PDB file of C-alpha atoms in Angstrom:
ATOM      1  CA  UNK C   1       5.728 -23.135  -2.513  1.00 93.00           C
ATOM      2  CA  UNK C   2       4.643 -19.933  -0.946  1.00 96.00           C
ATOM      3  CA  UNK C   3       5.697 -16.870  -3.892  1.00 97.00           C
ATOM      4  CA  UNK C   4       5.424 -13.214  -2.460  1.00 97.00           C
ATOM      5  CA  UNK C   5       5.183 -10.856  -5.696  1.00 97.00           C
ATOM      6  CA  UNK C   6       5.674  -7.206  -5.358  1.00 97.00           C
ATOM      7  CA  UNK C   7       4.435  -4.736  -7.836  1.00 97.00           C
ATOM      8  CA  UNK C   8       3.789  -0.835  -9.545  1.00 97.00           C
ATOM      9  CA  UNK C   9       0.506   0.366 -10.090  1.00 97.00           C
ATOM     10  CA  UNK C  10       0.436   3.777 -11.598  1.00 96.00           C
ATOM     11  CA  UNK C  11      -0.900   5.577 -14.411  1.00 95.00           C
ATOM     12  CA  UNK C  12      -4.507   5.046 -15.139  1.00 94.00           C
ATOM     13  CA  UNK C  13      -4.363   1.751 -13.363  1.00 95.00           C
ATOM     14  CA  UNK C  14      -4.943   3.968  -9.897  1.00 95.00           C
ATOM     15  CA  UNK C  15      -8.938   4.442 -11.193  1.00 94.00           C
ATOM     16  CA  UNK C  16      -9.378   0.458 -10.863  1.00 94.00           C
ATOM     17  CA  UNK C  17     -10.527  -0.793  -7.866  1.00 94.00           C
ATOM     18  CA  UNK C  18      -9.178  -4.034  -5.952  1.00 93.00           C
ATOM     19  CA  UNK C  19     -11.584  -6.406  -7.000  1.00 93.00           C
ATOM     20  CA  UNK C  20     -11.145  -5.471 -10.601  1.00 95.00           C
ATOM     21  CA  UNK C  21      -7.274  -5.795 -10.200  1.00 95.00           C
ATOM     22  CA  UNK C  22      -8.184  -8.988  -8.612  1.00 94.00           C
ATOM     23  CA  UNK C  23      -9.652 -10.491 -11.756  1.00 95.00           C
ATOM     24  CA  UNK C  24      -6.831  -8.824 -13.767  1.00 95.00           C
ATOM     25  CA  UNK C  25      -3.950 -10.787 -11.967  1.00 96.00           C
ATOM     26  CA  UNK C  26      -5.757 -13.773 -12.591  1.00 96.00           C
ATOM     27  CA  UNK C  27      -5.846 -13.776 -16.155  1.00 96.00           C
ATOM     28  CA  UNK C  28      -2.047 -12.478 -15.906  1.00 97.00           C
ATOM     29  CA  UNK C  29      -0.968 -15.663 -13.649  1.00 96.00           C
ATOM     30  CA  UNK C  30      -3.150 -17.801 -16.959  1.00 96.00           C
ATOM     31  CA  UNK C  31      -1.199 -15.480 -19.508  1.00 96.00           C
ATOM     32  CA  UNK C  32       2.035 -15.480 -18.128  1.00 97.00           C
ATOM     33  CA  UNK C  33       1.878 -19.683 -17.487  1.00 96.00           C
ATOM     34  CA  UNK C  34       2.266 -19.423 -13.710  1.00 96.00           C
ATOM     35  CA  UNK C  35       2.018 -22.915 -12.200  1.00 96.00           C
ATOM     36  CA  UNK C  36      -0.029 -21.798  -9.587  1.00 96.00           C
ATOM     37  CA  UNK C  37      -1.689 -23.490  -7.233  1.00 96.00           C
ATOM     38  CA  UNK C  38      -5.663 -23.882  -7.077  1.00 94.00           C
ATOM     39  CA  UNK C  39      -7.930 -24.405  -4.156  1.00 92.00           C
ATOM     40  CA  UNK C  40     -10.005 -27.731  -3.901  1.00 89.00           C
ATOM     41  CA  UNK C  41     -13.628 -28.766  -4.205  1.00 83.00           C
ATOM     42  CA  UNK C  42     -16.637 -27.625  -6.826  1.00 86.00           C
ATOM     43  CA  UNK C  43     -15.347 -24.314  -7.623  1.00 87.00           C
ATOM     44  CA  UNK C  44     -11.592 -23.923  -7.718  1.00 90.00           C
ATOM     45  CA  UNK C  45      -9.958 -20.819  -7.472  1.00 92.00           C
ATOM     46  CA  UNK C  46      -6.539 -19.338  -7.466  1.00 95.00           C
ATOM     47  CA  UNK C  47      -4.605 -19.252  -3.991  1.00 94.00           C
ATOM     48  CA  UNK C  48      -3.871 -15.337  -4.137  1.00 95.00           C
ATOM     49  CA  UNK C  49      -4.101 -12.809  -1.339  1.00 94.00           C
ATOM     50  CA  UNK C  50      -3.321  -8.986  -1.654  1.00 94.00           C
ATOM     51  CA  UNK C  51      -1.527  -7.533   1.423  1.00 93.00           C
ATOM     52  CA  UNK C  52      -3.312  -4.064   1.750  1.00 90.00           C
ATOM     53  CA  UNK C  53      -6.243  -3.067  -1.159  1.00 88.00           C
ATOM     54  CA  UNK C  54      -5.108   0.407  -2.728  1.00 92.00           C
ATOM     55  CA  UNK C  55      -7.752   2.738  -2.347  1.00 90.00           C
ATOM     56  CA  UNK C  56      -9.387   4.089  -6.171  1.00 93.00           C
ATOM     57  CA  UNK C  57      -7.482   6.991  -6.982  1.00 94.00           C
ATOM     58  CA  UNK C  58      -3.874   5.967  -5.467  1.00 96.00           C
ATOM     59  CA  UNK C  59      -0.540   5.155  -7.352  1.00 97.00           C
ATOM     60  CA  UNK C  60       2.082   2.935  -5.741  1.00 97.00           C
ATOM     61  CA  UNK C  61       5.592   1.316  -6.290  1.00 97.00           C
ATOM     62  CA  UNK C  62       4.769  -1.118  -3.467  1.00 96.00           C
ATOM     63  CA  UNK C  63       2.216  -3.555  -3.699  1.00 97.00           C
ATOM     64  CA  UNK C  64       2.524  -7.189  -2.585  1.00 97.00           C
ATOM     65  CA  UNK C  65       0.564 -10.089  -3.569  1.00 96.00           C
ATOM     66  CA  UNK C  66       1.072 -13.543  -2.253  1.00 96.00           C
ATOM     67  CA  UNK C  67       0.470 -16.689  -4.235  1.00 96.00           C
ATOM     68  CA  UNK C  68       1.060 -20.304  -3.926  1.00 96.00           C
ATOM     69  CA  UNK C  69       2.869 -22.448  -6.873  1.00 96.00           C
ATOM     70  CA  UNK C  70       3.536 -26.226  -7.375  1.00 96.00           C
ATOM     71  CA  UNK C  71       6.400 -25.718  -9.549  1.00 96.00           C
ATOM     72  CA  UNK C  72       8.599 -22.062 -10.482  1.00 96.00           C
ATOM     73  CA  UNK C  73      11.178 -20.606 -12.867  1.00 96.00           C
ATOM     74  CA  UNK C  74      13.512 -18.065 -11.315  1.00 97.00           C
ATOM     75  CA  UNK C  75      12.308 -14.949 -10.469  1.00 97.00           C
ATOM     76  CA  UNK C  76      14.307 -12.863 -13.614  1.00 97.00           C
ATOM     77  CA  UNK C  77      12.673 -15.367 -15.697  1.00 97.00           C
ATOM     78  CA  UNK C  78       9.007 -15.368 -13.947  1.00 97.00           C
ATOM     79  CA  UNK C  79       9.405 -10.952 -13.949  1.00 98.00           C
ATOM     80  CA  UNK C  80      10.071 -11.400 -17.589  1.00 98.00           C
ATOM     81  CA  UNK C  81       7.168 -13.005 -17.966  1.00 97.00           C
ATOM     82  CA  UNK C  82       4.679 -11.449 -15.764  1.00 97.00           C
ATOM     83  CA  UNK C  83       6.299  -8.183 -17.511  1.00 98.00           C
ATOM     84  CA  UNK C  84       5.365  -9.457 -20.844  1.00 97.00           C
ATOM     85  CA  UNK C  85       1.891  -9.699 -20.589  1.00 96.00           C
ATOM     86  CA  UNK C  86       1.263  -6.744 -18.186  1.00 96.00           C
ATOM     87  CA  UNK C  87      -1.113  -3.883 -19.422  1.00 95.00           C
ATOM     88  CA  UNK C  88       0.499  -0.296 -19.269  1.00 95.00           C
ATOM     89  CA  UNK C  89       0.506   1.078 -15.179  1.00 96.00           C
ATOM     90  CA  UNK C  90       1.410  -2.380 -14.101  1.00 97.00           C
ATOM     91  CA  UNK C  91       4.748  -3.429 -13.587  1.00 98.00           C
ATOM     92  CA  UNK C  92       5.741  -6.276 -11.830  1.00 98.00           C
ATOM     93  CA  UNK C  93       8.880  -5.910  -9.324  1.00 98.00           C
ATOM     94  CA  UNK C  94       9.954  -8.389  -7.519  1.00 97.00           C
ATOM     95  CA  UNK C  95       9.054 -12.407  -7.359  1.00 97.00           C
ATOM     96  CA  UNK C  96      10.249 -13.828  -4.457  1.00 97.00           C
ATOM     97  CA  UNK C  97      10.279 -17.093  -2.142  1.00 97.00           C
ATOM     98  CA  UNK C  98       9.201 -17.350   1.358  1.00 95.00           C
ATOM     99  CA  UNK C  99       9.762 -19.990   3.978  1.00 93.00           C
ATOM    100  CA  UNK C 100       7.301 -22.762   4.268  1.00 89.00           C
ATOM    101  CA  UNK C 101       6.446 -20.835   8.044  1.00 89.00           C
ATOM    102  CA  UNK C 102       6.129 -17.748   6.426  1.00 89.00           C
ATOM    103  CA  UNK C 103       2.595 -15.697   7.949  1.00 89.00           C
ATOM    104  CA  UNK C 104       0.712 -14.375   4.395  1.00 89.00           C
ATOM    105  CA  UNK C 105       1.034 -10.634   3.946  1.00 88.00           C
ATOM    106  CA  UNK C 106      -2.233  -9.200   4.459  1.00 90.00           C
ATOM    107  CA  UNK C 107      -2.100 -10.690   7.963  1.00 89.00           C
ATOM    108  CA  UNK C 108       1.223  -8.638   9.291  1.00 91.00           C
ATOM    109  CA  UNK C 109       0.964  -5.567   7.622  1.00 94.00           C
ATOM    110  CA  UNK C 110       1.391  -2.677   9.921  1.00 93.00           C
ATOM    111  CA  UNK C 111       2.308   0.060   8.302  1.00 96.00           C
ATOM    112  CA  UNK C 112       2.590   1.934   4.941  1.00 97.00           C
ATOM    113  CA  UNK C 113       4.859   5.137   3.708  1.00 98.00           C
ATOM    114  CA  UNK C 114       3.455   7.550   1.667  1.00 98.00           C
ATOM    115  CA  UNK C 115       3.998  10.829  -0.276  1.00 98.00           C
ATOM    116  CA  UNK C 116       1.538  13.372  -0.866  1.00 98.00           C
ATOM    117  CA  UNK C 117       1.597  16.229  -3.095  1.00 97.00           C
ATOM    118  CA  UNK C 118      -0.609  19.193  -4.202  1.00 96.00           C
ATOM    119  CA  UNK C 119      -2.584  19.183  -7.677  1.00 94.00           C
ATOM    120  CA  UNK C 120      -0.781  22.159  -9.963  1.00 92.00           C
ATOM    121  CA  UNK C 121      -2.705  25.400  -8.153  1.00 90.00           C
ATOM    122  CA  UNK C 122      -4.423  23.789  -5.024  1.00 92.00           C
ATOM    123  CA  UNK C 123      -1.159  24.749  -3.346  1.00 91.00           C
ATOM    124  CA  UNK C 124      -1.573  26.296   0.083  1.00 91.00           C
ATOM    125  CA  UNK C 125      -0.600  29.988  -0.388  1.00 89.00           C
ATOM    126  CA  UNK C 126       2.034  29.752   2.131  1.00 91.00           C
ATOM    127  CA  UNK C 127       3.878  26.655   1.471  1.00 92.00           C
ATOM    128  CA  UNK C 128       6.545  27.623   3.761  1.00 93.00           C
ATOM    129  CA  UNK C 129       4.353  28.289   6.948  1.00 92.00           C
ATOM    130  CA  UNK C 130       2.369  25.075   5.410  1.00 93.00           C
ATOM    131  CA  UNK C 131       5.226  23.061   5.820  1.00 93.00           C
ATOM    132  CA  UNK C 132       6.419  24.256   8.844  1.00 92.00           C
ATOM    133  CA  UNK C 133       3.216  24.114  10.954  1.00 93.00           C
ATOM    134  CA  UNK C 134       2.733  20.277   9.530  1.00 93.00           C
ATOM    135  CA  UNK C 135       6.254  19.757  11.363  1.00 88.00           C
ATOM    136  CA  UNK C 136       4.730  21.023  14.260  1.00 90.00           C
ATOM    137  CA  UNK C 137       1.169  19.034  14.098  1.00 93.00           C
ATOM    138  CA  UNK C 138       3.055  15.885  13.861  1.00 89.00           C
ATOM    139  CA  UNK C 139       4.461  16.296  17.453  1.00 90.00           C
ATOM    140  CA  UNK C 140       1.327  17.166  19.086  1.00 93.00           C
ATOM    141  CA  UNK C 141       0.254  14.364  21.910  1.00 93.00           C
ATOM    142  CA  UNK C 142      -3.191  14.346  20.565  1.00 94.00           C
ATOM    143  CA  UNK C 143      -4.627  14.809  17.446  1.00 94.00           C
ATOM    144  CA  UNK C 144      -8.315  13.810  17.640  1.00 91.00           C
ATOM    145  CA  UNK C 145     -10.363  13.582  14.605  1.00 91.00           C
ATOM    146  CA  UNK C 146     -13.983  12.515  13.873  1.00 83.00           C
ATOM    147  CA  UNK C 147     -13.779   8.677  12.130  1.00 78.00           C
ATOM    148  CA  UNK C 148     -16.350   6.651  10.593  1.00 72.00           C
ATOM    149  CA  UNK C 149     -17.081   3.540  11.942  1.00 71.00           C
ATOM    150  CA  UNK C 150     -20.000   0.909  11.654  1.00 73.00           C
ATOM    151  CA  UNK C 151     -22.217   2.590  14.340  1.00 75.00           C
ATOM    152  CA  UNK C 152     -21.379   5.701  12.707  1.00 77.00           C
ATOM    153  CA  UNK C 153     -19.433   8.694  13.641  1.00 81.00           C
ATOM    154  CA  UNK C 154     -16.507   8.487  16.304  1.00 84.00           C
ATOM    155  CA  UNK C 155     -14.013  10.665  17.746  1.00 88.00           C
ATOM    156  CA  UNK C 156     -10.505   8.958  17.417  1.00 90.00           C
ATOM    157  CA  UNK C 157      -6.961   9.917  18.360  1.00 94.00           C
ATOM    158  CA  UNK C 158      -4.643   9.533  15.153  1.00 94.00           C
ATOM    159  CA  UNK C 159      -1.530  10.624  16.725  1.00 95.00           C
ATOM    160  CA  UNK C 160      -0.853   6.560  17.974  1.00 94.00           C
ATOM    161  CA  UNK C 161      -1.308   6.044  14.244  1.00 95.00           C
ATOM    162  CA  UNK C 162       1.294   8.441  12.627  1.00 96.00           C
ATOM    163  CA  UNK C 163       4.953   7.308  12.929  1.00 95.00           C
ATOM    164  CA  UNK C 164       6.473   9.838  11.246  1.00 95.00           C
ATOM    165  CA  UNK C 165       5.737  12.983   9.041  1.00 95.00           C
ATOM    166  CA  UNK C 166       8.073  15.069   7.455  1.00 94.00           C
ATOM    167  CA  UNK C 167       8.434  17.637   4.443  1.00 95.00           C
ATOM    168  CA  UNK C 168      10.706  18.181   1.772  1.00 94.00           C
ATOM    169  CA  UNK C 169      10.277  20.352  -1.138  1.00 92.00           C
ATOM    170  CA  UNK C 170       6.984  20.277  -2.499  1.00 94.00           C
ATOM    171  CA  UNK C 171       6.186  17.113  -1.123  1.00 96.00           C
ATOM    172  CA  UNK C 172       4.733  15.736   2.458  1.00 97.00           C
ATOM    173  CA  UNK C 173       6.259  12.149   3.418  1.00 97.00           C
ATOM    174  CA  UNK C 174       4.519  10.059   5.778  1.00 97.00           C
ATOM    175  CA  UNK C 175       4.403   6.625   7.496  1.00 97.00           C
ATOM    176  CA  UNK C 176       1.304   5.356   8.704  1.00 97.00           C
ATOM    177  CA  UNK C 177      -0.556   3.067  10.487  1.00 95.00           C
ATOM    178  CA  UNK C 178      -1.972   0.538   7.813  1.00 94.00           C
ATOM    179  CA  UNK C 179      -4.218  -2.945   8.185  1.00 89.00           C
ATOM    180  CA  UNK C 180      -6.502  -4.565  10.294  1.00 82.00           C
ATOM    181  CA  UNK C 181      -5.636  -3.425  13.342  1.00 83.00           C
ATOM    182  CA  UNK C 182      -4.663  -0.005  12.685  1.00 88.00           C
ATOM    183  CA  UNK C 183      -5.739   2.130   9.578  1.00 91.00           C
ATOM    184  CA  UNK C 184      -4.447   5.909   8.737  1.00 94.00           C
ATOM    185  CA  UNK C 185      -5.006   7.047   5.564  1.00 95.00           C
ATOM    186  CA  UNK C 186      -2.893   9.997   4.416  1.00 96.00           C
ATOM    187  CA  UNK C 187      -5.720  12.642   3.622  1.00 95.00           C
ATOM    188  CA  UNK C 188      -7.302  12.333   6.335  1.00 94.00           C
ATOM    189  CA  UNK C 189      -3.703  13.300   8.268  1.00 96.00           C
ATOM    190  CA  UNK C 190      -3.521  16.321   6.169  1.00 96.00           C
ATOM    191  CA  UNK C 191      -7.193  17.381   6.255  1.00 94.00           C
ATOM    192  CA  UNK C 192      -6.815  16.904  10.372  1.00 95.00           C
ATOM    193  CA  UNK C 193      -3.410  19.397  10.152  1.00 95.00           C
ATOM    194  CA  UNK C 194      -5.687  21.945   7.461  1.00 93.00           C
ATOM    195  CA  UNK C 195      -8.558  22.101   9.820  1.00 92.00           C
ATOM    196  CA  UNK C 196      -6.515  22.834  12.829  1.00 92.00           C
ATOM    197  CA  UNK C 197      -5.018  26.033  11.160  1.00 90.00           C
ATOM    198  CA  UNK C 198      -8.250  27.066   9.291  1.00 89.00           C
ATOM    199  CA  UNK C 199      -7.002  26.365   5.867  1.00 88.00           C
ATOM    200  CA  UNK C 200      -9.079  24.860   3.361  1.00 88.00           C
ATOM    201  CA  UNK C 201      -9.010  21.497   1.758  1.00 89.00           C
ATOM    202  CA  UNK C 202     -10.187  21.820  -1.893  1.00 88.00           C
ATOM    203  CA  UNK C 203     -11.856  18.886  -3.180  1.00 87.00           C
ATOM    204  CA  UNK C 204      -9.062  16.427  -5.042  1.00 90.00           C
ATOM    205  CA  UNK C 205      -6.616  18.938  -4.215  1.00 94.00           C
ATOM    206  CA  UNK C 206      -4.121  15.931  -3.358  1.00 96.00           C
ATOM    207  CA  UNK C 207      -1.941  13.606  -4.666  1.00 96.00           C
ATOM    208  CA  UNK C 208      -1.278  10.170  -2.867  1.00 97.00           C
ATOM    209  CA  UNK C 209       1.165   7.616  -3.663  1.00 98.00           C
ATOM    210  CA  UNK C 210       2.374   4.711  -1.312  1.00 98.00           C
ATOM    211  CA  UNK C 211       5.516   3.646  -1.515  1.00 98.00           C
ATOM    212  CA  UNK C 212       6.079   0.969   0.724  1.00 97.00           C
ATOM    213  CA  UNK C 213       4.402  -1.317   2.751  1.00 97.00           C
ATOM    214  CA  UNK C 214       5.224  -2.853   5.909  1.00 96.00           C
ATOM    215  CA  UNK C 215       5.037  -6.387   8.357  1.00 93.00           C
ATOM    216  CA  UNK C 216       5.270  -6.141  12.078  1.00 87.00           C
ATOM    217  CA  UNK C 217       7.843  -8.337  13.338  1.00 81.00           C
ATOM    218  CA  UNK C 218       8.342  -8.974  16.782  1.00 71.00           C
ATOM    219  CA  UNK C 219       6.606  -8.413  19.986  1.00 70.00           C
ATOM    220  CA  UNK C 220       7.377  -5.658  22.751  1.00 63.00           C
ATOM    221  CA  UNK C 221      10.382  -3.293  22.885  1.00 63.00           C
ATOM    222  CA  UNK C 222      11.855  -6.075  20.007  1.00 65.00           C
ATOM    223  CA  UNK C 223       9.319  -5.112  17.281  1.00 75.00           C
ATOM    224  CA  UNK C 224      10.124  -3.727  13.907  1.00 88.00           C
ATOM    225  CA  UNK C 225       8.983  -2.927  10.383  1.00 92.00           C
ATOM    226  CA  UNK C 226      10.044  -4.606   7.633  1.00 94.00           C
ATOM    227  CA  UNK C 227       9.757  -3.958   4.143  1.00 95.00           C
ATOM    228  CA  UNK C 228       7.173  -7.124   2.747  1.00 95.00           C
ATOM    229  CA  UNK C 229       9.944  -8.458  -0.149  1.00 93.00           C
ATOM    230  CA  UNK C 230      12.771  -8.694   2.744  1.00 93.00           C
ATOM    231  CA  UNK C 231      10.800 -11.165   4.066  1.00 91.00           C
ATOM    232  CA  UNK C 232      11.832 -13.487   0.739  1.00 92.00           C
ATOM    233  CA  UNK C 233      14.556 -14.231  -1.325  1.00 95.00           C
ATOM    234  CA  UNK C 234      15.515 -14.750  -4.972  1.00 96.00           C
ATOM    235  CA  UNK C 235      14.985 -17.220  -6.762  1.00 95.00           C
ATOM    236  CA  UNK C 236      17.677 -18.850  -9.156  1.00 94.00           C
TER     237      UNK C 236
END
């Protein structure tokens, strides 16, 4: 039975890395008396995959890791649970069933939102012109930054890779190309925009948090995003 668990991770959480928070939701599927499933031969493991890695440093309210289970309370019961033994900056969401068809979540993610803030006085002086200019950036045709890539560095268009970017308030709201085939991560859209004006980018001057990711479903002029946990449903 394929399980599709969506989750918080805030608060000092954001300074562990993936593999780290690998190990941790192992001991929490042992904790919490999760039947799930383990892999065969001389060194068994749990059958877990993470949809997109969180970068050190990042909060988010929507994480997804996929398991497999032989046997499953309902999902109040198994949040209760998973709840219950979860260390402060992890909180557990959703616990859902997908079909037996269903494609695992790190394979048809496609895109991420985000919102990004300013650190208390790394503000741009302006915020108004700020804001307004980003408006502007995000409809350019081409927006051409220099990426790293294994034989080093590489001009790259990014524009392909922002669907949308918008302000409001204090606070810059983006979705983004995210996965395997396509990977935008919000700083670097916001460092691009700084540059182009001649504004400075302090160093940690910005706050990231995702808030949701994305599968591609679809092909052609039919594709469309979709939220990870609409891709389950409850369990009784």
């Amino acid at each position: 039975m394929k399980i599709r668990i969506k989750f918080a991770k805030e608060g000092d959480m954001k300074f562990i890395g993936h593999l780290d928070v690998m190990r941790y939701f192992q001991k929490v599927m042992r904790k919490a008396d999760v039947d799930i499933r383990y892999s065969e031969g001389f060194s068994p493991h749990q059958i877990m995959s993470f949809a997109a890695p969180l970068g050190v440093g990042i909060t988010s309210s929507g994480e997804y890791v996929d398991i497999e289970v032989i046997s499953t309370d309902s999902s109040e019961e198994m949040l209760r649970r998973m709840n219950g033994v979860a260390v402060e900056g992890i909180t557990f969401l959703s616990y859902r069933r997908l079909p037996d068809t269903a494609a695992s979540a790190m394979s048809i993610v496609a895109a991420a939102d985000y919102t990004v803030t300013f650190r208390e006085g790394k503000e741009p002086a302006d915020w108004e012109a700020f804001a307004a200019g980003l408006g502007e950036f995000g409809k350019r045709e081409q927006i051409l930054v220099m990426k790293q890539t294994k034989k080093g560095e590489k001009e790259t268009d990014i524009r392909p890779m922002i669907y949308s970017l918008t302000v409001e308030g204090r606070a810059v709201h983006m979705k983004l190309a995210t996965g395997s085939v396509a990977n935008l991560k919000p700083d670097v859209v916001i460092r691009a925009y700084m540059d182009s004006v001649g504004l400075p980018l302090e160093e940690f001057a910005l706050l990231v948090h995702r808030d949701e990711v994305y599968g591609s479903l679809g092909e052609g002029e039919q594709q469309r995003l979709v939220p990870l946990d609409q891709l389950g449903g409850d369990i009784e």
